GROMACS .gro file of C-alpha atoms in nm:
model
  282
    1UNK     CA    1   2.085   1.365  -2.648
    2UNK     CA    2   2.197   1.522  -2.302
    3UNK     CA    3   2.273   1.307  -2.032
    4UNK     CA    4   1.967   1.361  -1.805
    5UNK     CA    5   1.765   1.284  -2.142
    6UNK     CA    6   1.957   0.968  -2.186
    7UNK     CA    7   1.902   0.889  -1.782
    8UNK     CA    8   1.528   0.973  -1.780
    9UNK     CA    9   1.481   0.735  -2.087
   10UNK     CA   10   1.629   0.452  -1.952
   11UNK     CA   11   1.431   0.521  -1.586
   12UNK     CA   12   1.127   0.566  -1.788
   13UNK     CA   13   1.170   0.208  -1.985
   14UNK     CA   14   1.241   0.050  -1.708
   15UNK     CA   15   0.956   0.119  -1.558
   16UNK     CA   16   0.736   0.059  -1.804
   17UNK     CA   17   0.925  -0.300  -1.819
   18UNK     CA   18   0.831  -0.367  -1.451
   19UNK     CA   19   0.490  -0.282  -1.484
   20UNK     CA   20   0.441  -0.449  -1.828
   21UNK     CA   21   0.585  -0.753  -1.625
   22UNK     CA   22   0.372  -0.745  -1.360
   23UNK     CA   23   0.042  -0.710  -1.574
   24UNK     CA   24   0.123  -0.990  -1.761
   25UNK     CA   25   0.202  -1.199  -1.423
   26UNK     CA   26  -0.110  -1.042  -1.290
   27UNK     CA   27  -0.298  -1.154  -1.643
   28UNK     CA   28  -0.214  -1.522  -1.579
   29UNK     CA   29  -0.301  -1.539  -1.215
   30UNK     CA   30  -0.632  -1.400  -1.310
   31UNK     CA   31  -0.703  -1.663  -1.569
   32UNK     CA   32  -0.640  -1.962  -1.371
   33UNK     CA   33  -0.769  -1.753  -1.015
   34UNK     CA   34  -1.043  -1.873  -0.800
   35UNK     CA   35  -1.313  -1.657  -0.851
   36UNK     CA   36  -1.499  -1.576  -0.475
   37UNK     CA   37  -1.863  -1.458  -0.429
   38UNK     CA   38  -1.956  -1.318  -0.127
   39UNK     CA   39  -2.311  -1.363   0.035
   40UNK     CA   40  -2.299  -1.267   0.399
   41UNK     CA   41  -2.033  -1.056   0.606
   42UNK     CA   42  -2.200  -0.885   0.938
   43UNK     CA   43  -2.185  -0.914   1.277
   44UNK     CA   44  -2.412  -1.052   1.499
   45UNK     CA   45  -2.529  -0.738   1.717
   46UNK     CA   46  -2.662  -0.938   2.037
   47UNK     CA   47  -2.337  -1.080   2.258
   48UNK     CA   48  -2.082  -1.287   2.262
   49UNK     CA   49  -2.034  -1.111   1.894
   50UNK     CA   50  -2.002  -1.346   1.596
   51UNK     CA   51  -1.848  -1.244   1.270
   52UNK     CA   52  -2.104  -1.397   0.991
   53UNK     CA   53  -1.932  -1.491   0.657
   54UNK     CA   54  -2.041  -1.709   0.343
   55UNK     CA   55  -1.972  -1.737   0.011
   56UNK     CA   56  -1.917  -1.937  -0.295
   57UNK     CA   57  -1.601  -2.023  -0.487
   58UNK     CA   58  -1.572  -2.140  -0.844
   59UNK     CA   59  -1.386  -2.412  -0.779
   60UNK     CA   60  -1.372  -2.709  -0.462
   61UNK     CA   61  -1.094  -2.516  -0.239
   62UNK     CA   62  -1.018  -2.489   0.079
   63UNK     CA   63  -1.083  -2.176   0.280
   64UNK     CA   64  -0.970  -1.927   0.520
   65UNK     CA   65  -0.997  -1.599   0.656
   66UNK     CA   66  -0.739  -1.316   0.788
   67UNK     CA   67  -0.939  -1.017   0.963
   68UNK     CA   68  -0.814  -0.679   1.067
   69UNK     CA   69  -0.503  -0.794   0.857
   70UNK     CA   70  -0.371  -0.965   1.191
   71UNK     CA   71  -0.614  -1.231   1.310
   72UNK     CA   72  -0.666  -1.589   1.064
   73UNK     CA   73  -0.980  -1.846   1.098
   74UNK     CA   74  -1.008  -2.141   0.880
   75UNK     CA   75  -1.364  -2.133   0.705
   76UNK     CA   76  -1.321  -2.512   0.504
   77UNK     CA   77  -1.038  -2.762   0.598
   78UNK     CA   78  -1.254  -2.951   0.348
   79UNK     CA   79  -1.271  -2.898  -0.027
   80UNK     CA   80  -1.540  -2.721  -0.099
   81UNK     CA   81  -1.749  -2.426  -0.301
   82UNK     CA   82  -1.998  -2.321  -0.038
   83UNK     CA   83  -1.841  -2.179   0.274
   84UNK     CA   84  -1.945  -2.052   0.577
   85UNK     CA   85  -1.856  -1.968   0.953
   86UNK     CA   86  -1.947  -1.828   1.242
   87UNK     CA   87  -1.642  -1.665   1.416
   88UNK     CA   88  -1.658  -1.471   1.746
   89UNK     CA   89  -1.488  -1.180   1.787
   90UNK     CA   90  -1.577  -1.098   2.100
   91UNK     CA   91  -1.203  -1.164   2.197
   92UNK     CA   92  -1.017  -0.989   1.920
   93UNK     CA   93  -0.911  -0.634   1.962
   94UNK     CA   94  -0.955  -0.373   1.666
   95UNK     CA   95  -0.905   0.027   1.677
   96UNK     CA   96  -1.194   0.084   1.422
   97UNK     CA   97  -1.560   0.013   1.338
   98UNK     CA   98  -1.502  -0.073   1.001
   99UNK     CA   99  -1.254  -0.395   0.982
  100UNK     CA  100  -1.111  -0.529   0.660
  101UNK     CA  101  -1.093  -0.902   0.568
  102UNK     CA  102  -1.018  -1.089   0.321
  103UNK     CA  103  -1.057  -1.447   0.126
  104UNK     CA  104  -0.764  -1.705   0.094
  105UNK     CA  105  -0.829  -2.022  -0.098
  106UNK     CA  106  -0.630  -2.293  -0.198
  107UNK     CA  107  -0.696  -2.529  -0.484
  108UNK     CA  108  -0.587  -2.957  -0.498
  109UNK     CA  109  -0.241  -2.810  -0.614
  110UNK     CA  110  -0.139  -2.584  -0.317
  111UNK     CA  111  -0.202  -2.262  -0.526
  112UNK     CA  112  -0.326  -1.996  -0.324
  113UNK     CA  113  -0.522  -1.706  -0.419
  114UNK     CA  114  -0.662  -1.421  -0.223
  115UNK     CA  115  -0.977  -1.237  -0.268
  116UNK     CA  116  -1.005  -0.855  -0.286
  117UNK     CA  117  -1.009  -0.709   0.008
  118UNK     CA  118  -1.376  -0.683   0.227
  119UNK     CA  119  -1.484  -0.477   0.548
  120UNK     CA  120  -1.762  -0.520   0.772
  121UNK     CA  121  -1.922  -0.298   1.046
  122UNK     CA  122  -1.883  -0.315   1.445
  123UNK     CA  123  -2.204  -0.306   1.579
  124UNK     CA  124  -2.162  -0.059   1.814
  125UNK     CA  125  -1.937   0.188   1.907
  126UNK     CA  126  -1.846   0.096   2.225
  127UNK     CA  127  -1.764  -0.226   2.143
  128UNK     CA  128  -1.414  -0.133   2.028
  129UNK     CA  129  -1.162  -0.274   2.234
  130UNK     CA  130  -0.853  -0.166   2.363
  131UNK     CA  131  -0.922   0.167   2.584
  132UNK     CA  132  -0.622   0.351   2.648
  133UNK     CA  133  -0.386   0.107   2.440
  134UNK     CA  134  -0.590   0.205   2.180
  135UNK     CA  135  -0.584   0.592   2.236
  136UNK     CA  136  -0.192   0.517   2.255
  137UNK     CA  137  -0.168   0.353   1.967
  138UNK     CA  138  -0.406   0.611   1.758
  139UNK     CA  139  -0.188   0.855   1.895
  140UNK     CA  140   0.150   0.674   1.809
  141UNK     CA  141  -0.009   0.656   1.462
  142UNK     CA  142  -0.080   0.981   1.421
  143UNK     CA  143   0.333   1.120   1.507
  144UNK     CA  144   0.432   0.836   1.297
  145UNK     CA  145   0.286   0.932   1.029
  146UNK     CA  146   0.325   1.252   1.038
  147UNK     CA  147   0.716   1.216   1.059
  148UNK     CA  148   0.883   1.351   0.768
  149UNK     CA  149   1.128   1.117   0.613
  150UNK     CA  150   1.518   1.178   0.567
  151UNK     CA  151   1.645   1.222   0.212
  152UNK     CA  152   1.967   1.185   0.071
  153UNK     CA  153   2.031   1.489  -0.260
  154UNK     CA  154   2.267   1.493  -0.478
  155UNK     CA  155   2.232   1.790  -0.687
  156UNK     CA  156   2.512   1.920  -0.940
  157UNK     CA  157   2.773   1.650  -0.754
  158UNK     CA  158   2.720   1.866  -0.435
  159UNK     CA  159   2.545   1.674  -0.160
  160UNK     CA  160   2.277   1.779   0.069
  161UNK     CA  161   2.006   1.668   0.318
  162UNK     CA  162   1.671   1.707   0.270
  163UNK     CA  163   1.297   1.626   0.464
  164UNK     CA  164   0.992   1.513   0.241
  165UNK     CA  165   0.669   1.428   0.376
  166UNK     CA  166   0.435   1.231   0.165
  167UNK     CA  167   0.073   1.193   0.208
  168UNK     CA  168  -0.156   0.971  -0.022
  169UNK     CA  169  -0.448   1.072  -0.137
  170UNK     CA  170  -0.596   0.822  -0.329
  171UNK     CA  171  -0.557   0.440  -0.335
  172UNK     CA  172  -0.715   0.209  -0.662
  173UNK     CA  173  -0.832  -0.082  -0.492
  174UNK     CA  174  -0.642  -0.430  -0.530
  175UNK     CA  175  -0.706  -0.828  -0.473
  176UNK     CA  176  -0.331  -0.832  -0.339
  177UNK     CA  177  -0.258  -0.895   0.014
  178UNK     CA  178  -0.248  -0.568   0.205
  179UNK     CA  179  -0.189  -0.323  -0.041
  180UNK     CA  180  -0.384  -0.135  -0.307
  181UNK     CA  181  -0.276  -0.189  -0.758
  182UNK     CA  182  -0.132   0.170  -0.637
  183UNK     CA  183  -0.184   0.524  -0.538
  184UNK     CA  184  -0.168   0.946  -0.561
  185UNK     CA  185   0.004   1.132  -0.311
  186UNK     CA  186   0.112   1.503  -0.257
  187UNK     CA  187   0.463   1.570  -0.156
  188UNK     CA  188   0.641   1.843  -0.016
  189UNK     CA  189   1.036   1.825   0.034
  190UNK     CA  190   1.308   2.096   0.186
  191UNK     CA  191   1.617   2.059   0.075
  192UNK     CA  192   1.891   2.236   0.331
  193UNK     CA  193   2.118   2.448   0.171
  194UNK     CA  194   2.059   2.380  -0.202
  195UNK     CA  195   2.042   2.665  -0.470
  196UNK     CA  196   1.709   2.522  -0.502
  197UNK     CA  197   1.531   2.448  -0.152
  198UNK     CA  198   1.135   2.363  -0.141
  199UNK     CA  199   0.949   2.138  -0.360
  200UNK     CA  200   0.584   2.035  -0.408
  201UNK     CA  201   0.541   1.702  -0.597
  202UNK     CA  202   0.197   1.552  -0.727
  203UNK     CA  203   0.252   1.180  -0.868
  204UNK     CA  204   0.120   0.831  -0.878
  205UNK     CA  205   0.293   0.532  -0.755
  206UNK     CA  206   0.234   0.177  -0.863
  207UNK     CA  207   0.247  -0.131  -0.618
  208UNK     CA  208   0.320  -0.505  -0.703
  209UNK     CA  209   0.386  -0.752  -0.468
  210UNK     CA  210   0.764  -0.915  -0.440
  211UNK     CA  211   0.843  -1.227  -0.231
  212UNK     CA  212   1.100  -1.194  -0.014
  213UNK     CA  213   0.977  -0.824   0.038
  214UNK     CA  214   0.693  -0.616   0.045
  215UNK     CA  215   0.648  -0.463  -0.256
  216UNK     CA  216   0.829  -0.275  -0.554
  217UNK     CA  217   0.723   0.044  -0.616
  218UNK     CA  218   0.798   0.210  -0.976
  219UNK     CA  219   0.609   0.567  -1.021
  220UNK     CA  220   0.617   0.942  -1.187
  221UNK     CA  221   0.592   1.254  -1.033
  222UNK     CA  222   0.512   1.621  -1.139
  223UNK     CA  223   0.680   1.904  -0.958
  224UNK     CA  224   0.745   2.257  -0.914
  225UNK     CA  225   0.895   2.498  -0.623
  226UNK     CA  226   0.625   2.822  -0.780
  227UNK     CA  227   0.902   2.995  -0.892
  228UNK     CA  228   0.985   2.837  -1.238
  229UNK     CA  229   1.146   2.557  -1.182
  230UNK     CA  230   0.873   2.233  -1.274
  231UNK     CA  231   0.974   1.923  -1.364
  232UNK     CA  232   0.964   1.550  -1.351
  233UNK     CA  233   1.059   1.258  -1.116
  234UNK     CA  234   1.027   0.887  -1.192
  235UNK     CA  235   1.119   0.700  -0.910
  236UNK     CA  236   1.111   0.377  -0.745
  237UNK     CA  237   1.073   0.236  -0.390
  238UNK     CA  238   1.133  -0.103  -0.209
  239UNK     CA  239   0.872  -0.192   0.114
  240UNK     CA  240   1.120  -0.342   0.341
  241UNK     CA  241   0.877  -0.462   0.600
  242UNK     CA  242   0.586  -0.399   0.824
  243UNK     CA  243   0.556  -0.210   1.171
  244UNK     CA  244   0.228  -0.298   1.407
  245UNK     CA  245   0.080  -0.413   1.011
  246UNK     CA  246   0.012  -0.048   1.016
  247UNK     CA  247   0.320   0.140   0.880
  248UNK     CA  248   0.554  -0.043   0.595
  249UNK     CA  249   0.985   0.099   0.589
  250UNK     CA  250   1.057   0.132   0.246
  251UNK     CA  251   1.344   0.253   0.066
  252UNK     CA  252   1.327   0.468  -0.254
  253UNK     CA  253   1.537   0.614  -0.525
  254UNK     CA  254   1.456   0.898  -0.701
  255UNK     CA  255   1.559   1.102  -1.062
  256UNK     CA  256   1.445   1.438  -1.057
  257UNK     CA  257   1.525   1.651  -1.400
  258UNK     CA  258   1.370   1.981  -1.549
  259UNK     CA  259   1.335   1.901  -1.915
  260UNK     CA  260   1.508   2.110  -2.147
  261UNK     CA  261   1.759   2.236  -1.860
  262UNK     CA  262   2.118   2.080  -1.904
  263UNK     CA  263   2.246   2.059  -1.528
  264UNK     CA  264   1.907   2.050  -1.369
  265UNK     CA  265   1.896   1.688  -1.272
  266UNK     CA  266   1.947   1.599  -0.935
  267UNK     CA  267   1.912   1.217  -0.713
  268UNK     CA  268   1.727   1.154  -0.429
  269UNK     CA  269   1.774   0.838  -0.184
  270UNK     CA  270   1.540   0.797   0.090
  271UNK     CA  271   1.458   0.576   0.364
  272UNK     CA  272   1.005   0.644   0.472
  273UNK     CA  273   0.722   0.513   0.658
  274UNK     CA  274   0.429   0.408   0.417
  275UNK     CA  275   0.067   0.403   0.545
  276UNK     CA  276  -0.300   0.402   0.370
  277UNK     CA  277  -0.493   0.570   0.698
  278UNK     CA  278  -0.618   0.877   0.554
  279UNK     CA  279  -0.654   0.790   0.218
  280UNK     CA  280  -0.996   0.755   0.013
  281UNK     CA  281  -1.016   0.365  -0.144
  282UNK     CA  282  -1.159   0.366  -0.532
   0.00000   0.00000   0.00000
């Protein structure tokens, strides 16, 4: 078998050992989880503005809420499995009319489980706060994201730099804490002064939740530079942490081969900004 065989087969199963892994973590959380039902989530349209919420749990649990991702309210500092609150938000800032929340609980043992993740409607437009900061911060966002980020290639033991800007298209929809089960993006990459220079790259990336960090990352790619040379690229990445709970640093490697090519495979490391704004939830 030729070496980038041998390499891709041992990427491959070791991805398919971290996600078997974290199904079968995510299988036992489920079965003893805390299953939430939500009733109400709006907001009161007449002022000072109050966030509505209720809902019942399976089990007695205490409960509390994190809106926007940023801003936590305790619902029950009792056990309980009807909760409800009235929260005013009439002091919070957001940069948006549709804010996400979502659920924590935690049972007699100190076990804590989080719902999936709600939104709920402003009531008006002009009730978004912030003026200018938030016009700054919109437009921070934007150049942010649309940074490229710096690659390290090492392609036939020569070494080269290269820019790749990713851009996810589609998220699946989670019950972790900030992030979706995982994602498709499109890619494009320039590689400086490689035999081989532009690529486009159409994958899917799988997120699970680490402590200590972020997340781990394991995914596949397809790719191709329209003039012949298409091939694969499993990879994996390591969210690092969070900027403004917007933007998460992240860290990935990369194995890039064209199958059937001896001396086509190349590595990638790369240091990137990760960010759901424009993406479409499922």
């Amino acid at each position: 078998m030729r070496k980038s065989g041998i390499m891709l087969f041992y990427f491959t199963l070791i991805m398919l050992s971290v996600i078997t892994f974290s199904r079968t973590i995510y299988a036992q959380t489920e079965a003893d989880s805390v299953e939430v039902y939500l009733i109400d989530s709006y907001v009161t349209p007449e002022k000072p503005h109050r966030f509505i919420v209720s809902f019942f749990t399976s089990e007695y649990v205490l409960s509390r809420i994190i809106i926007d991702d940023k801003d936590e309210f305790i619902i029950s500092d009792e056990p309980s499995d009807n909760h409800k609150a009235a929260i005013e938000i009439s002091g919070l800032t957001f940069s948006r009319t549709s804010i996400p929340f979502f659920i924590i609980t935690e049972d007699s043992l100190g076990n804590k489980f989080y719902s999936e993740r709600y939104e709920f409607e402003l009531p008006y437009e002009t009730e978004i706060k912030g003026g200018s900061d938030i016009f700054t911060f919109c437009l921070f966002g934007g150049v942010v994201f649309g940074l490229p980020a710096p690659v390290y290639v090492n392609m036939q033991e020569d070494s080269y730099f290269s820019l790749t800007k990713e851009i996810p298209l589609i998220f699946i929809r989670s019950t972790g804490l900030g992030y979706p089960t995982g994602y498709f993006s499109a890619e494009y990459s320039h590689i400086f002064g490689s035999p081989v220079k532009n690529f486009l790259r159409l994958g899917y990336k799988h997120i699970i939740g680490i402590p200590g960090i972020e997340y781990i990352s394991p995914g596949i790619n397809g790719f191709t530079n329209f003039k012949g040379y298409n091939g694969i690229s499993p990879e994996i990445s390591f969210g690092l942490f969070r900027i403004y709970n917007t933007f998460t640093v992240y860290t990935r490697y990369r194995y890039n081969t064209k199958p059937g090519e001896p001396g086509s495979d190349f590595h990638e490391i790369s240091l990137g900004l990760y960010s759901g704004f424009f993406a479409i939830y499922l």
